[in-house]
Short mmCIF file of C-alpha atoms and ligand atoms in Angstrom, two decimals:
data_model
loop_
_atom_site.label_atom_id
_atom_site.label_comp_id
_atom_site.label_asym_id
_atom_site.label_seq_id
_atom_site.Cartn_x
_atom_site.Cartn_y
_atom_site.Cartn_z
CA MET A 2 63.41 119.31 66.45
CA ALA A 3 63.84 119.76 62.70
CA SER A 4 64.35 116.04 62.27
CA ALA A 5 61.27 115.34 64.38
CA VAL A 6 59.15 116.83 61.72
CA SER A 7 61.02 115.22 58.88
CA ASN A 8 60.81 111.70 60.34
CA LEU A 9 57.07 111.58 60.61
CA LYS A 10 56.78 114.02 57.76
CA GLY A 11 53.74 115.91 58.11
CA ALA A 12 54.03 114.87 61.68
CA THR A 13 51.77 117.85 62.05
CA GLY A 14 49.41 116.67 59.33
CA GLY A 15 49.72 113.08 60.53
CA ASN A 16 49.11 114.06 64.15
CA GLU A 17 46.12 116.16 63.27
CA ARG A 18 44.64 113.20 61.44
CA PHE A 19 45.35 110.74 64.27
CA ASN A 20 44.21 113.14 66.98
CA LYS A 21 40.96 113.57 65.07
CA GLU A 22 40.49 109.84 64.55
CA ALA A 23 41.49 108.78 68.08
CA ALA A 24 38.04 108.78 69.71
CA ALA A 25 36.52 106.55 66.99
CA TRP A 26 39.67 104.46 66.35
CA ASP A 27 38.57 101.39 68.35
CA ALA A 28 35.15 101.29 66.64
CA ARG A 29 36.75 99.90 63.44
CA PRO A 30 36.83 96.08 63.44
CA PHE A 31 39.77 96.13 61.00
CA VAL A 32 42.21 97.68 63.50
CA HIS A 33 41.39 94.98 66.07
CA GLU A 34 41.74 92.15 63.55
CA ALA A 35 45.04 93.58 62.32
CA SER A 36 46.48 93.93 65.84
CA GLU A 37 45.31 90.43 66.78
CA ALA A 38 47.12 89.03 63.73
CA ALA A 39 50.23 91.10 64.59
CA ALA A 40 50.24 89.89 68.22
CA LYS A 41 49.89 86.28 67.05
CA ALA A 42 52.79 86.70 64.60
CA ILE A 43 55.01 88.40 67.20
CA LEU A 44 54.33 85.82 69.92
CA ALA A 45 54.87 82.97 67.42
CA LYS A 46 58.18 84.53 66.35
CA CYS A 47 59.32 84.78 70.00
CA ASP A 48 58.36 81.11 70.52
CA ALA A 49 60.14 79.99 67.36
CA LEU A 50 63.30 81.80 68.49
CA GLY A 51 63.02 80.65 72.11
CA PHE A 52 63.17 84.37 72.94
CA THR A 53 61.59 85.76 76.12
CA ALA A 54 60.69 89.43 75.91
CA ARG A 55 60.27 91.10 79.27
CA GLN A 56 60.52 94.85 78.65
CA VAL A 57 58.72 95.93 75.48
CA LEU A 58 58.55 99.30 73.70
CA GLU A 59 55.71 99.84 71.24
CA ILE A 60 56.29 102.81 68.92
CA GLY A 61 53.11 104.29 67.39
CA CYS A 62 50.81 102.38 69.75
CA GLY A 63 47.71 104.38 68.84
CA THR A 64 45.02 103.53 71.40
CA GLY A 65 47.10 100.60 72.64
CA ILE A 66 45.26 97.69 70.97
CA LEU A 67 48.47 95.72 70.32
CA SER A 68 49.96 96.72 73.70
CA PHE A 69 46.89 95.23 75.45
CA LEU A 70 47.43 91.93 73.60
CA ILE A 71 51.18 91.76 74.32
CA ALA A 72 51.02 92.95 77.96
CA PRO A 73 49.84 89.61 79.50
CA HIS A 74 52.94 87.90 78.08
CA VAL A 75 55.62 90.32 79.34
CA GLU A 76 56.67 92.33 82.40
CA ARG A 77 56.02 95.79 81.02
CA VAL A 78 55.03 97.59 77.81
CA VAL A 79 56.00 101.24 77.34
CA ALA A 80 53.49 102.41 74.72
CA VAL A 81 54.42 105.63 72.90
CA ASP A 82 52.56 107.62 70.28
CA ALA A 83 53.12 111.04 68.75
CA ALA A 84 49.37 111.80 68.75
CA GLU A 85 48.25 112.96 72.18
CA GLY A 86 44.64 112.11 71.30
CA MET A 87 45.58 108.46 70.86
CA ILE A 88 47.41 108.39 74.20
CA GLU A 89 44.42 110.04 75.93
CA VAL A 90 42.16 107.21 74.69
CA LEU A 91 44.74 104.64 75.84
CA LYS A 92 44.87 106.26 79.30
CA GLN A 93 41.06 106.06 79.56
CA LYS A 94 41.14 102.39 78.54
CA LEU A 95 43.77 101.69 81.20
CA GLN A 96 41.38 103.04 83.88
CA GLN A 97 38.74 100.43 83.00
CA PRO A 98 38.31 97.38 85.27
CA GLY A 99 40.38 94.42 84.05
CA ALA A 100 42.82 96.57 82.06
CA PRO A 101 46.45 95.43 82.27
CA ALA A 102 48.45 97.18 85.00
CA ASN A 103 51.78 96.89 83.17
CA ILE A 104 51.32 99.38 80.30
CA THR A 105 52.98 102.80 80.57
CA PRO A 106 51.52 105.29 78.05
CA VAL A 107 53.76 108.10 76.77
CA ALA A 108 52.85 110.88 74.32
CA VAL A 109 56.00 111.52 72.30
CA LEU A 110 57.28 111.54 68.74
CA LEU A 111 60.14 109.22 69.56
CA GLU A 112 63.37 110.16 67.85
CA ASP A 113 65.95 109.93 70.58
CA PRO A 114 66.65 106.78 72.63
CA GLU A 115 67.55 109.10 75.51
CA ASP A 116 64.29 111.06 75.29
CA PRO A 117 63.48 112.19 78.86
CA THR A 118 59.85 111.05 78.48
CA LEU A 119 61.04 107.42 78.39
CA PRO A 120 61.38 105.72 81.80
CA PRO A 121 64.83 105.90 83.42
CA ALA A 122 66.97 102.75 83.49
CA ASP A 123 67.28 103.20 87.26
CA ALA A 124 64.23 104.47 89.17
CA ASP A 125 66.59 106.03 91.76
CA LYS A 126 68.17 108.16 89.01
CA PRO A 127 65.20 109.82 87.29
CA ASP A 128 67.49 112.06 85.22
CA GLY A 129 69.92 109.28 84.37
CA PRO A 130 70.14 107.13 81.22
CA ARG A 131 66.86 105.88 79.81
CA GLN A 132 65.62 102.30 79.90
CA LYS A 133 66.56 99.78 77.17
CA PHE A 134 64.02 97.25 75.89
CA ASP A 135 64.33 93.55 74.92
CA LEU A 136 61.73 93.95 72.19
CA ILE A 137 60.41 96.82 70.08
CA THR A 138 57.12 96.47 68.21
CA SER A 139 55.47 98.90 65.85
CA HIS A 140 52.30 98.05 63.95
CA LEU A 141 50.90 99.83 60.87
CA VAL A 142 53.31 102.71 61.56
CA LEU A 143 56.26 102.31 59.18
CA HIS A 144 54.24 103.33 56.13
CA HIS A 145 53.68 106.74 57.78
CA ILE A 146 57.37 107.40 58.51
CA PHE A 147 59.22 109.68 56.11
CA ASP A 148 62.73 108.82 57.27
CA LEU A 149 62.71 105.09 57.97
CA GLU A 150 66.46 104.97 58.44
CA ALA A 151 66.31 107.53 61.27
CA VAL A 152 63.55 105.62 63.04
CA LEU A 153 65.45 102.34 62.73
CA ARG A 154 68.52 104.04 64.23
CA THR A 155 66.37 105.29 67.12
CA MET A 156 65.06 101.75 67.64
CA LEU A 157 68.59 100.35 67.62
CA GLY A 158 69.49 102.90 70.31
CA CYS A 159 66.57 101.75 72.49
CA LEU A 160 67.77 98.11 72.48
CA PRO A 161 70.54 96.45 74.50
CA PRO A 162 72.81 94.02 72.60
CA GLY A 163 70.64 90.98 71.83
CA GLY A 164 67.42 93.07 71.81
CA ARG A 165 65.04 92.51 68.90
CA VAL A 166 62.62 94.43 66.72
CA MET A 167 59.43 92.84 65.35
CA LEU A 168 57.70 95.45 63.20
CA THR A 169 54.48 94.69 61.34
CA ASP A 170 52.86 96.50 58.44
CA PHE A 171 51.19 95.78 55.12
CA GLU A 172 53.48 94.82 52.27
CA ASP A 173 54.22 96.82 49.15
CA PHE A 174 53.45 93.96 46.78
CA GLY A 175 53.10 96.18 43.71
CA PRO A 176 51.02 99.10 42.37
CA GLU A 177 47.75 97.69 43.78
CA ALA A 178 49.08 98.13 47.35
CA ARG A 179 48.21 101.84 47.10
CA ARG A 180 44.53 100.86 47.38
CA PHE A 181 45.04 100.06 51.09
CA HIS A 182 44.09 103.66 51.94
CA ALA A 183 41.03 105.48 50.64
CA ALA A 184 41.88 108.74 48.81
CA SER A 185 40.82 110.82 51.84
CA LYS A 186 43.27 108.88 54.09
CA LYS A 187 46.33 109.15 51.89
CA GLY A 188 47.61 112.31 53.65
CA GLY A 189 50.57 111.37 55.86
CA VAL A 190 51.05 108.06 54.03
CA GLU A 191 54.71 108.05 53.01
CA ARG A 192 54.76 104.69 51.19
CA HIS A 193 52.15 102.20 50.13
CA GLY A 194 53.39 99.37 52.30
CA ILE A 195 56.78 97.90 53.07
CA SER A 196 58.96 96.47 50.34
CA ALA A 197 60.58 93.35 51.83
CA LYS A 198 63.70 93.76 49.72
CA GLN A 199 64.25 97.46 50.51
CA MET A 200 63.46 97.03 54.19
CA THR A 201 65.89 94.10 54.53
CA ALA A 202 68.67 96.16 52.94
CA LEU A 203 67.90 99.19 55.13
CA MET A 204 67.77 97.22 58.38
CA GLU A 205 71.11 95.57 57.56
CA GLU A 206 72.65 98.92 56.64
CA VAL A 207 71.50 100.44 59.94
CA GLY A 208 73.19 97.60 61.83
CA PHE A 209 70.64 94.89 62.62
CA LYS A 210 71.73 91.26 62.24
CA ASP A 211 69.75 88.15 61.25
CA VAL A 212 67.29 90.41 59.42
CA GLN A 213 64.19 88.71 58.04
CA VAL A 214 61.35 90.62 56.39
CA GLU A 215 58.72 88.10 55.43
CA PRO A 216 54.98 87.97 54.72
CA GLN A 217 53.24 86.47 57.76
CA TRP A 218 49.52 86.78 57.14
CA THR A 219 46.96 88.30 54.78
CA MET A 220 43.89 90.38 55.56
CA ARG A 221 40.80 91.28 53.60
CA LYS A 222 39.97 94.98 53.56
CA LYS A 223 37.23 96.96 51.84
CA VAL A 224 38.81 99.36 49.36
CA GLU A 225 37.58 102.04 46.95
CA LYS A 226 36.56 100.89 43.44
CA PHE A 227 37.83 104.29 42.24
CA ASP A 228 39.82 107.05 43.95
CA GLY A 229 37.54 109.15 46.17
CA GLU A 230 34.60 106.68 46.20
CA PHE A 231 34.37 106.83 50.02
CA GLY A 232 34.31 110.64 50.01
CA GLU A 233 35.98 113.01 52.46
CA SER A 234 34.93 111.17 55.61
CA GLY A 235 36.06 107.77 54.34
CA LYS A 236 32.66 106.42 55.44
CA MET A 237 31.00 103.97 53.08
CA LEU A 238 27.57 102.55 52.41
CA ASP A 239 27.05 98.78 52.20
CA ASP A 240 27.26 98.69 48.40
CA ASP A 241 30.39 100.86 48.22
CA GLY A 242 33.88 99.51 47.58
CA GLU A 243 35.12 96.00 47.02
CA MET A 244 37.08 93.51 49.09
CA MET A 245 40.80 93.10 48.51
CA GLU A 246 43.41 90.90 50.16
CA PHE A 247 46.60 92.49 51.58
CA PRO A 248 49.75 90.65 52.68
CA PHE A 249 51.39 91.79 55.95
CA VAL A 250 55.10 91.50 56.73
CA LEU A 251 56.95 91.07 59.99
CA CYS A 252 60.32 92.87 59.94
CA TYR A 253 62.68 91.10 62.32
CA GLY A 254 66.19 92.03 63.37
CA GLU A 255 68.53 91.69 66.34
CA LYS A 256 70.95 94.23 67.78
CA PRO A 257 74.46 92.68 67.63
C1 LIG B 278 48.04 104.02 61.57
S1 LIG B 278 48.31 104.50 63.24
C2 LIG B 278 48.46 102.88 63.97
C3 LIG B 278 48.12 102.87 65.42
C4 LIG B 278 48.17 101.48 66.08
N1 LIG B 278 49.49 100.90 65.97
C5 LIG B 278 47.11 100.57 65.51
O1 LIG B 278 47.44 99.73 64.67
O2 LIG B 278 45.94 100.69 65.90
C6 LIG B 278 49.99 105.09 63.24
C7 LIG B 278 50.38 105.76 64.55
O3 LIG B 278 51.81 105.90 64.59
C8 LIG B 278 52.10 107.10 65.30
N2 LIG B 278 53.54 107.41 65.02
C9 LIG B 278 54.17 107.44 63.83
N3 LIG B 278 55.50 107.68 63.98
C10 LIG B 278 55.73 107.78 65.31
C11 LIG B 278 56.90 108.03 66.12
N4 LIG B 278 58.13 108.19 65.61
N5 LIG B 278 56.76 108.09 67.46
C12 LIG B 278 55.55 107.90 68.02
N6 LIG B 278 54.39 107.67 67.30
C13 LIG B 278 54.49 107.62 65.98
C14 LIG B 278 51.04 108.06 64.82
O4 LIG B 278 50.84 109.13 65.72
C15 LIG B 278 49.80 107.14 64.73
O5 LIG B 278 49.00 107.18 65.89
#
């Protein structure tokens, strides 16, 4: 369990934050816009590759916004998050009329492809090997992960040969990228975005092939004019902050 804490360093701090924010998470238009853009980029990438994803694992699903958007296009989404509060909100959303019936929510800090909380590969052998997935997604999560290499190795272990990852997050495009988070939200942020060059090298080192880490879309976000402008709560008045544009990358790789 030592590595569990080191992967999502401050998994405790991070979890506390996400548990606290879970109930109000879906009230922020930005998280919906960002997931919609991620879903569009992921589905376009699948189309461009002629790749059909049937069984999908989303790591760090939060309240399941991206899972809801992907679910109509696939057989099943297993949606995992380390913050139980997030998974509770997702479970409530899944009870609502019209919710997709093919999302399986799991509260776990995923570090082991054979984690018993994942569904078994064979329903008749509940204690047997765990399911593998054609596609793994993870949106706005990588910048919170302390040990990216360990998480990429876990992902590789959750894929069969030919399985793909399509991971989306904002890009580290230089020192200004740190403005993505208000000062009060910087706890649990391990890096200010994803560096395309470093991520490409890391994914190749871990064993992915055909790695491509490329900017896919940009989003406007209101940011602090100075550190701490939005105060402890991160809430702002109309005149506070200023708009800034952030590039987002899609990190793609295939398991050989
Ligand atoms: C910024 S939130 C993003 C949530 C969601 N993807 C969205 O965009 O609305 C990051 C989430 O990743 C989760 N997380 C980070 N590392 C994880 C891991 N290894 N396993 C499961 N959840 C993880 C955190 O608990 C948190 O809810």
